[in-house]
Structure formats: C-alpha cells, structure tokens
mmCIF file of C-alpha atoms in Angstrom:
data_model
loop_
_atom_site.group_PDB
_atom_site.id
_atom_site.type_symbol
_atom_site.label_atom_id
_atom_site.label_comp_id
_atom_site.label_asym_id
_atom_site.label_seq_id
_atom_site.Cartn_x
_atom_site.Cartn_y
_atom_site.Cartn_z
ATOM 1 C CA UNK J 1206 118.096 82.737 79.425
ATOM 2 C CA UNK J 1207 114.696 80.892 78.778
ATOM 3 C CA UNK J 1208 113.806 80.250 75.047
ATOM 4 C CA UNK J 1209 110.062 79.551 74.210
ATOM 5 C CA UNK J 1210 110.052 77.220 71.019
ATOM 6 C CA UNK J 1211 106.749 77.115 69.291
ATOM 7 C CA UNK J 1212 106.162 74.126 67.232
ATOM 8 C CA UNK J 1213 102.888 72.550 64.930
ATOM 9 C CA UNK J 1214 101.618 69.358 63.953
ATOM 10 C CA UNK J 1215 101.193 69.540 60.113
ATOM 11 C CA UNK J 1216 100.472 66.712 57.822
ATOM 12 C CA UNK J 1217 104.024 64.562 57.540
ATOM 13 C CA UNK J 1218 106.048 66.345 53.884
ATOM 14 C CA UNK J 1219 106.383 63.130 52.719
ATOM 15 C CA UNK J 1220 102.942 62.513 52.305
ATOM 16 C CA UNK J 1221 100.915 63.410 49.514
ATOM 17 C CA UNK J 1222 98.096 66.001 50.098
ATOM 18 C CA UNK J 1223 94.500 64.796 48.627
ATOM 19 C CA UNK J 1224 91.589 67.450 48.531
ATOM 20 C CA UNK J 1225 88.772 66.637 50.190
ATOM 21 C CA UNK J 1226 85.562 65.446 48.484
ATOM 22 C CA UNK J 1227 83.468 68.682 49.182
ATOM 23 C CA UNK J 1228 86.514 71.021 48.281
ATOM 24 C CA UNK J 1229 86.373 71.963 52.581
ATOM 25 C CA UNK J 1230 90.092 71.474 52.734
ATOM 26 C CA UNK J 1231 92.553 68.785 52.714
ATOM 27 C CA UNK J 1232 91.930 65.404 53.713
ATOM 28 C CA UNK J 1233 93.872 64.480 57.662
ATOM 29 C CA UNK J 1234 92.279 61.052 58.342
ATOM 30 C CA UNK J 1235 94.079 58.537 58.587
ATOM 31 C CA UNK J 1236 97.312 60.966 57.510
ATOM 32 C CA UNK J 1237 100.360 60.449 58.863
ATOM 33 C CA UNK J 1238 101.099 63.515 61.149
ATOM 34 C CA UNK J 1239 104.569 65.106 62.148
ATOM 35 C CA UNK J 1240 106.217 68.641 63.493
ATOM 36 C CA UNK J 1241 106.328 71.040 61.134
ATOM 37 C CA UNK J 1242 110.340 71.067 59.467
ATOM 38 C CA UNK J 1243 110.970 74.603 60.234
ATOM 39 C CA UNK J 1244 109.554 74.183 63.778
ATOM 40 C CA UNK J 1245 112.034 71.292 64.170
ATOM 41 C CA UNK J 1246 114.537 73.443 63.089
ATOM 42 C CA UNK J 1247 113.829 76.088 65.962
ATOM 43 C CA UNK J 1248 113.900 73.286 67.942
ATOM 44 C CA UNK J 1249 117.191 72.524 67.073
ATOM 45 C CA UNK J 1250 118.799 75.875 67.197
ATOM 46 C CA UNK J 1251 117.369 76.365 71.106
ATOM 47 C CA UNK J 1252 119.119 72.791 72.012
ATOM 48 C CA UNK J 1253 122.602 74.086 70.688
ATOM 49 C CA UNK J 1254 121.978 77.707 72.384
ATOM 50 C CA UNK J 1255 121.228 75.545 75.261
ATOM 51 C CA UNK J 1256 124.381 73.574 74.616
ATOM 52 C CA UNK J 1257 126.739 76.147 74.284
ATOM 53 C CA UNK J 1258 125.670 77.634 77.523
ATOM 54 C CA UNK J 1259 123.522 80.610 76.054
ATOM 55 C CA UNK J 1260 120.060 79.020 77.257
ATOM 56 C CA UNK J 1261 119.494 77.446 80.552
ATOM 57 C CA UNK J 1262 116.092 76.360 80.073
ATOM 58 C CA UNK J 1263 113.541 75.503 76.455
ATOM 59 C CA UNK J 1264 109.892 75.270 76.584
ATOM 60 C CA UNK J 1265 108.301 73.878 74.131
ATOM 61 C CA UNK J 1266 104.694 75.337 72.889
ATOM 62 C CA UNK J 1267 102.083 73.248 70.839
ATOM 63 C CA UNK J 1268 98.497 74.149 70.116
ATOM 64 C CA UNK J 1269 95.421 72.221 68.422
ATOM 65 C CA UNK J 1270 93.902 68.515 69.830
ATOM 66 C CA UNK J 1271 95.130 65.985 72.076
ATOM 67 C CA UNK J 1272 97.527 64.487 68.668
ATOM 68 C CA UNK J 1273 99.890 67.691 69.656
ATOM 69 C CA UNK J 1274 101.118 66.219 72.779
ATOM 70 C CA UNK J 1275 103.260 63.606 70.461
ATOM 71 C CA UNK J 1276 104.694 66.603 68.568
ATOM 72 C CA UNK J 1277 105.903 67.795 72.417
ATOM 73 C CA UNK J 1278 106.826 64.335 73.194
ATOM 74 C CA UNK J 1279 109.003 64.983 69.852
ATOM 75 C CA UNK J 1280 110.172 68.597 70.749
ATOM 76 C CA UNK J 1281 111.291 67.005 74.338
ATOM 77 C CA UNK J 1282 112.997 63.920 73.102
ATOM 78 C CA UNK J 1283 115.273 66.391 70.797
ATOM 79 C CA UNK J 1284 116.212 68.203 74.320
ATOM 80 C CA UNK J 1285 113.327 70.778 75.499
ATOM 81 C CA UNK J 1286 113.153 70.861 79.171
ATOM 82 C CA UNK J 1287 109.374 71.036 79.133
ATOM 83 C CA UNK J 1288 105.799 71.525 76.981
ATOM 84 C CA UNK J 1289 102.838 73.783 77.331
ATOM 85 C CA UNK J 1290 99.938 72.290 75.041
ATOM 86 C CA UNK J 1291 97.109 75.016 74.414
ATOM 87 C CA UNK J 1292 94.315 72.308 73.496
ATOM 88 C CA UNK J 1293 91.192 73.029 71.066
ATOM 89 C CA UNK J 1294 89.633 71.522 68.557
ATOM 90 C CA UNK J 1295 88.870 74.774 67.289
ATOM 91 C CA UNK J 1296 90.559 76.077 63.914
ATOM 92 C CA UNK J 1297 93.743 78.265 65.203
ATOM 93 C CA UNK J 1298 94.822 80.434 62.488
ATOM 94 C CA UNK J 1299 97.645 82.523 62.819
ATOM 95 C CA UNK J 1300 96.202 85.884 64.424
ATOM 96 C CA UNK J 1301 94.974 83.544 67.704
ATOM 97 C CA UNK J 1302 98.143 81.384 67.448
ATOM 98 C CA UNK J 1303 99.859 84.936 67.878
ATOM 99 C CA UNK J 1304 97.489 86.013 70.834
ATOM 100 C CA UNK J 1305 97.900 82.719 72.394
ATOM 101 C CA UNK J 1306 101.706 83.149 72.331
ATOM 102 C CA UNK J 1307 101.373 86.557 74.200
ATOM 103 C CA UNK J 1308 99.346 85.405 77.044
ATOM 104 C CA UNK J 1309 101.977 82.127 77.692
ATOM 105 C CA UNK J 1310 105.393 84.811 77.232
ATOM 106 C CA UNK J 1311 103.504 86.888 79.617
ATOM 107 C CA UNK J 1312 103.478 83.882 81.726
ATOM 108 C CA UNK J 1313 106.818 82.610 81.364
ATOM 109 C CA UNK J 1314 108.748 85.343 80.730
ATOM 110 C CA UNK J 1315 111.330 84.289 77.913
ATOM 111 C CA UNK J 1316 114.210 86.343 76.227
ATOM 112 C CA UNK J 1317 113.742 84.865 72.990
ATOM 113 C CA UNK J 1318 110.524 82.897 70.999
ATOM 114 C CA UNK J 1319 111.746 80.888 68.400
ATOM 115 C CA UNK J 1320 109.209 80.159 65.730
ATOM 116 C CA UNK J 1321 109.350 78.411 62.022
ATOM 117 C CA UNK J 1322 109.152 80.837 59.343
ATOM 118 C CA UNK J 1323 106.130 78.918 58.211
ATOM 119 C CA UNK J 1324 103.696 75.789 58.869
ATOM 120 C CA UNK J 1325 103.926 73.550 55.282
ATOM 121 C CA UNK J 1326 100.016 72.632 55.874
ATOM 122 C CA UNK J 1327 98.984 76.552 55.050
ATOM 123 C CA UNK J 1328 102.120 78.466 54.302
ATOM 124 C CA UNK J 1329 101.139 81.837 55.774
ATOM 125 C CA UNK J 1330 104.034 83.047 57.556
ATOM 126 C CA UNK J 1331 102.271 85.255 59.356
ATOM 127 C CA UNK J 1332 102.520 84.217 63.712
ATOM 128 C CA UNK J 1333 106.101 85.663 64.256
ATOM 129 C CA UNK J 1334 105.586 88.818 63.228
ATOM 130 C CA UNK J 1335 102.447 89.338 64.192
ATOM 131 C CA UNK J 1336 104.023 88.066 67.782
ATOM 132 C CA UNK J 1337 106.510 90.508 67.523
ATOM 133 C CA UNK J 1338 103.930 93.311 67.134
ATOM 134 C CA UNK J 1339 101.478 92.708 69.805
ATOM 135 C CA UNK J 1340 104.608 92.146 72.324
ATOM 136 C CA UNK J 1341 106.378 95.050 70.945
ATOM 137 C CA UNK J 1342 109.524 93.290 70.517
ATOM 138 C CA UNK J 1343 112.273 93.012 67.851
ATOM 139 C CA UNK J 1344 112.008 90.484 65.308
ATOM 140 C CA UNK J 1345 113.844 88.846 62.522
ATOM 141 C CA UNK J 1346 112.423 86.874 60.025
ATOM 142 C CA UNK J 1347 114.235 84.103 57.882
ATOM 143 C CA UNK J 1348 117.083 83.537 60.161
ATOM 144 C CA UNK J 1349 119.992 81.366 58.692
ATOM 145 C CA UNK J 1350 122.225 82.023 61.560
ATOM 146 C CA UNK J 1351 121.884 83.312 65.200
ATOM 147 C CA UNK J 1352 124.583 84.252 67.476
ATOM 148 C CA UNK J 1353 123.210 85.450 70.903
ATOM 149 C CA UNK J 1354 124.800 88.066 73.337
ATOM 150 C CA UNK J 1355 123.787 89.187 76.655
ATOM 151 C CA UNK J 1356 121.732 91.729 75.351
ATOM 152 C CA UNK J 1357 121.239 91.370 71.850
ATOM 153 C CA UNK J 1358 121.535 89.178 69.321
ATOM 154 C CA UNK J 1359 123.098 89.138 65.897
ATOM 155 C CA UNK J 1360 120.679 87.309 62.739
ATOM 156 C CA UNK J 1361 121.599 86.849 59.249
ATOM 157 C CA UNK J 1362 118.666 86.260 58.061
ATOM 158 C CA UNK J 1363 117.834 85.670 53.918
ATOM 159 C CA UNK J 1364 116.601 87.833 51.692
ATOM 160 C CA UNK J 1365 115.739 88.072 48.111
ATOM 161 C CA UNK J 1366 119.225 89.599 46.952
ATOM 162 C CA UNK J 1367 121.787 87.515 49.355
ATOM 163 C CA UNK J 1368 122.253 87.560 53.192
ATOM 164 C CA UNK J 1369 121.732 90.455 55.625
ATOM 165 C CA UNK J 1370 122.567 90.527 58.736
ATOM 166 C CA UNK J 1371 120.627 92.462 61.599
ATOM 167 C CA UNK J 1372 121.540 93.173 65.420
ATOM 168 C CA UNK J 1373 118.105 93.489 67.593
ATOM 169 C CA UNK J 1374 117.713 93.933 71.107
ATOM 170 C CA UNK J 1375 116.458 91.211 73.717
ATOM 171 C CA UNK J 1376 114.238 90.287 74.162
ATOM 172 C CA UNK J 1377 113.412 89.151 70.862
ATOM 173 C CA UNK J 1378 111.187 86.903 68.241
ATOM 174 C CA UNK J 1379 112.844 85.149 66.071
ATOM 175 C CA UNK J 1380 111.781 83.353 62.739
ATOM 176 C CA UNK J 1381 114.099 80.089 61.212
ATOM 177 C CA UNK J 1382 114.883 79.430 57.609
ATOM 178 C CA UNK J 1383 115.800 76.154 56.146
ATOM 179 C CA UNK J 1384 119.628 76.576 56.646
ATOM 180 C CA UNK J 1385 119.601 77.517 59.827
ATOM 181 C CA UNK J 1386 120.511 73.761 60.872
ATOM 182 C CA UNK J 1387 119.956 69.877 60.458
ATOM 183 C CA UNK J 1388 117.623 69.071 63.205
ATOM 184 C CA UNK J 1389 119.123 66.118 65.101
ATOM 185 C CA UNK J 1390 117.278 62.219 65.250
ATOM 186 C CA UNK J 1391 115.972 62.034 68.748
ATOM 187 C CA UNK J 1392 118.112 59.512 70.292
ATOM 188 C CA UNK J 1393 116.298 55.671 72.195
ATOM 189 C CA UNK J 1394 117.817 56.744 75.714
ATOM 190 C CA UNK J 1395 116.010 60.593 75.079
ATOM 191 C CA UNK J 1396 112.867 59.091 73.604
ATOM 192 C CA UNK J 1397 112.315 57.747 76.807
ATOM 193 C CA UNK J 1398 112.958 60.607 78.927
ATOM 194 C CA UNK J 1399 110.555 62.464 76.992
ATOM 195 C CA UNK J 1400 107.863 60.428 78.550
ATOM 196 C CA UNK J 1401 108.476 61.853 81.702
ATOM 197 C CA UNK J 1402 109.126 65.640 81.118
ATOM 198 C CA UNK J 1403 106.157 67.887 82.210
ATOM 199 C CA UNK J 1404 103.701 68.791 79.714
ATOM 200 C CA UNK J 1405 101.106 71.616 81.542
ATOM 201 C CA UNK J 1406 97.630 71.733 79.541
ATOM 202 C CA UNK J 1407 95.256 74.286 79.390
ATOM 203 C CA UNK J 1408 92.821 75.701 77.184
ATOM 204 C CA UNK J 1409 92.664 79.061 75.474
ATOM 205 C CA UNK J 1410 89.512 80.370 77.957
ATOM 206 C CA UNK J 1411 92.300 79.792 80.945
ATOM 207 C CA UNK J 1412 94.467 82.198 78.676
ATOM 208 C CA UNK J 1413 91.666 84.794 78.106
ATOM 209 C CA UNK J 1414 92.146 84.676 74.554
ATOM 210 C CA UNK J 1415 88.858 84.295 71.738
ATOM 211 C CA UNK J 1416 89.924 82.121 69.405
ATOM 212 C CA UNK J 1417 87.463 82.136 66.922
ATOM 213 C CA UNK J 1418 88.086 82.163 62.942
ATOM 214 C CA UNK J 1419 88.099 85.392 61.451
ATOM 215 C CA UNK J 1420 88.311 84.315 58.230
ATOM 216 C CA UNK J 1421 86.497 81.231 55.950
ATOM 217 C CA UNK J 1422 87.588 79.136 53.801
ATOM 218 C CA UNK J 1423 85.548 79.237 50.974
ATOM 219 C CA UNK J 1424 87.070 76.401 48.762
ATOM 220 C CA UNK J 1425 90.311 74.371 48.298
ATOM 221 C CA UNK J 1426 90.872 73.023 45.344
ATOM 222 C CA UNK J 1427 94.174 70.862 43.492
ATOM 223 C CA UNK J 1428 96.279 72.855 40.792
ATOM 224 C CA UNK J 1429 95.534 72.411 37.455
ATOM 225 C CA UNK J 1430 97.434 69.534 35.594
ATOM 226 C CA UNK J 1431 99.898 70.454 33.482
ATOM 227 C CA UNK J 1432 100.240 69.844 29.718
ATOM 228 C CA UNK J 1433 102.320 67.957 28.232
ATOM 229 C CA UNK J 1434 105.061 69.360 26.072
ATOM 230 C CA UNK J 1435 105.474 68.859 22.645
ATOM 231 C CA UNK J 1436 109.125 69.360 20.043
ATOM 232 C CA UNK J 1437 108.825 71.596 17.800
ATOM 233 C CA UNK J 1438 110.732 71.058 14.211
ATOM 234 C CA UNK J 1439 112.269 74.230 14.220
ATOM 235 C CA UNK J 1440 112.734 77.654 15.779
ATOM 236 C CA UNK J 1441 110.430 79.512 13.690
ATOM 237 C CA UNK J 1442 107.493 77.197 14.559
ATOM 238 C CA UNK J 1443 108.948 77.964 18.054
ATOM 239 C CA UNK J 1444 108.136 81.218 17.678
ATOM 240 C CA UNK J 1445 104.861 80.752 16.199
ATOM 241 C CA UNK J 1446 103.288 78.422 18.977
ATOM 242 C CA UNK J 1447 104.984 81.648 21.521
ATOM 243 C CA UNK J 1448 103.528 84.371 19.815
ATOM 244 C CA UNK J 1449 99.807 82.631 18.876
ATOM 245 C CA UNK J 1450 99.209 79.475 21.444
ATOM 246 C CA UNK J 1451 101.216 80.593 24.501
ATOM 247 C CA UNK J 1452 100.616 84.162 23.288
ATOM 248 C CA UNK J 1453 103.935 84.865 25.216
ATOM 249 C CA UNK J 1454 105.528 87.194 23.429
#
C-alpha cells in the first residue's frame, strides 16, 4: 500500500506571531519556520503503518517556495521514502492545495492521503475534505486512531460529545488529530539519509492546475487586549458590575 503524506511549512508554534505594519498579514521574515504539528503527526502515523507492515512505500507532498524542500528533508529524515515539492511563490489556499493533491494521487496512485486536520498559520481545515470530494473518496476527519485492513480501514476519530468510530472503504483521505501520536525526533544517522532521498519538483502549470487566489485578504489585525480584572467586595456588587458593566445577565 502507498500512503501520500501531505505536509506545510507554517511559522514554528513556538514563535510569537507579530502583525504586519500595513495590517497585509503576519510578519515571516526572518521567522523561524517548521512543519506544521498535525502534518508531523501524519507523518508519524504513515512511518508506523509502514512499520507494522501495512505500507510499503510514503511519499511525502510539500507545496509553496524553495524553504519547503527542508520541511521534506524533515518528512524524510522521520522515514518517508520520497518528496514531491509543488513550487510557487504564489499564495496556495486550500481549494488549489486540494486540486493540486488530485492531479499528484492521479499520478501516484495511493490507497490512503494522510493530511493534518489543520495548518496553525491559518486554521481553515478545509484541504482534506475538500480532497475527499473532488476524488470522490471516503474521508474521516479528526482521526485519533487508525487501524488499516486490506480494504478498509477503521477511524475513531473525535467529536464534540466523545469518540466515534467510523469504517470507510479504500481508498481513503484521512485527517489527524492531536492524539493520534507523538511524532518521533528524527534520528543523526536518518538526518543524513534524508539528504539523499529523491525529491521530484515541479510546478503547478506541469500539473494543469490554476492556482490563483479566489479570495483576499482584506485585513489582519491582533486581538484586542484584555482587561484587567478587578475583586469585588461582595456578591451583590458582583451582581451589579454583571447585570450593568458586563451587562451579562
């Protein structure tokens, strides 16, 4: 079985995100860059489905500049067999991430896609599903656990009230949760390994695919501070700053 692993560079979660000047977006320069967490995590699952003999071969996907080719390096070192980086400069929002993805399963011709729920830089959690629709494939979102037959596979995936677990046909796109797994440290020996694992590029026009925006961003801006809290001397002056300052209740 060949797994297709799709995985983003996003600014690092550690760092702190600073609006630009002219309210455009988020400031990148200079930012210290890293794969997305839940892509890592999709990473991780393929290795041990690859591990426990359920997946003979992972391909790794990245799209955006010529930066994404570290975040392959990355996907390799943790135990991908090989990358496809889809570069432009262009801004690839979710609908031509999606598009994208068809025209490189059509190529490779995997049972399974393996995506992060989200991307941390814009939260839209949007790519798998819209995947799964333009392949016409089954789909389950928010997987916490994934146990793979020969021609179906079994998700508990999380939802609002608790677990639920879902059996969908191969092949199939599947979207990772955050307790899914602990993605491993890529190991020295595997670092360098990476560096000599096959990375094919090619641009979207070579995948027939128009990539341009659909939609504009019209202004990011920082949350508002918030207040700072004050004690109150007792509970009916609680009530008072509820009912006529908060106007809560």
């Amino acid at each position: 079985m060949k797994v297709l692993v799709a995985v983003k560079r996003v600014v690092d979660f550690n760092v702190k995100i600073r609006v630009k000047a002219d309210k455009t977006g988020v400031e990148t320069a200079n930012v210290k860059m890293s794969m997305n967490p839940f892509d890592e995590i999709g990473v991780e699952e393929a290795v041990r489905l690859k591990e426990g003999g359920k997946a003979t071969e992972i391909v790794a996907v990245s799209m955006g500049p010529q930066q994404c080719q570290e975040t392959l390096r990355t996907a390799l070192a943790m135990g991908a067999d090989r990358g496809i980086h889809v570069l432009s400069d262009a801004e690839l929002q979710p609908l031509a991430v999606a598009k994208l993805l068809k025209a490189i399963v059509a190529k490779e011709q995997p049972q399974l896609v393996i995506l992060g729920k989200q991307a941390i830089d814009d939260d839209s959690n949007q790519t798998g599903q819209m995947l799964a629709a333009l392949l016409g494939w089954s789909q389950a979102t928010f997987a916490s656990k994934i146990a793979l037959g020969s021609a179906e596979a079994e998700v508990t995936r999380e939802v609002d009230g608790g677990l639920e677990t879902v059996a969908i046909k191969l092949p199939a796109v599947v979207t990772t949760d955050l307790r899914l797994n602990e993605p491993r440290y890529a190991s020295l020996p595997n670092i360098m390994k990476a560096k000599k694992k096959p990375i094919d590029q090619m641009a979207p026009s070579d995948l027939g695919v128009d990539v341009t925006p659909r939609l504009a961003t019209l202004k990011v801006e920082e949350p508002p501070k918030r207040k700072g809290g004050v004690k109150v001397g007792s509970v009916a002056e609680l009530v008072d700053k509820l009912r006529n300052e908060a106007k809560v209740i």
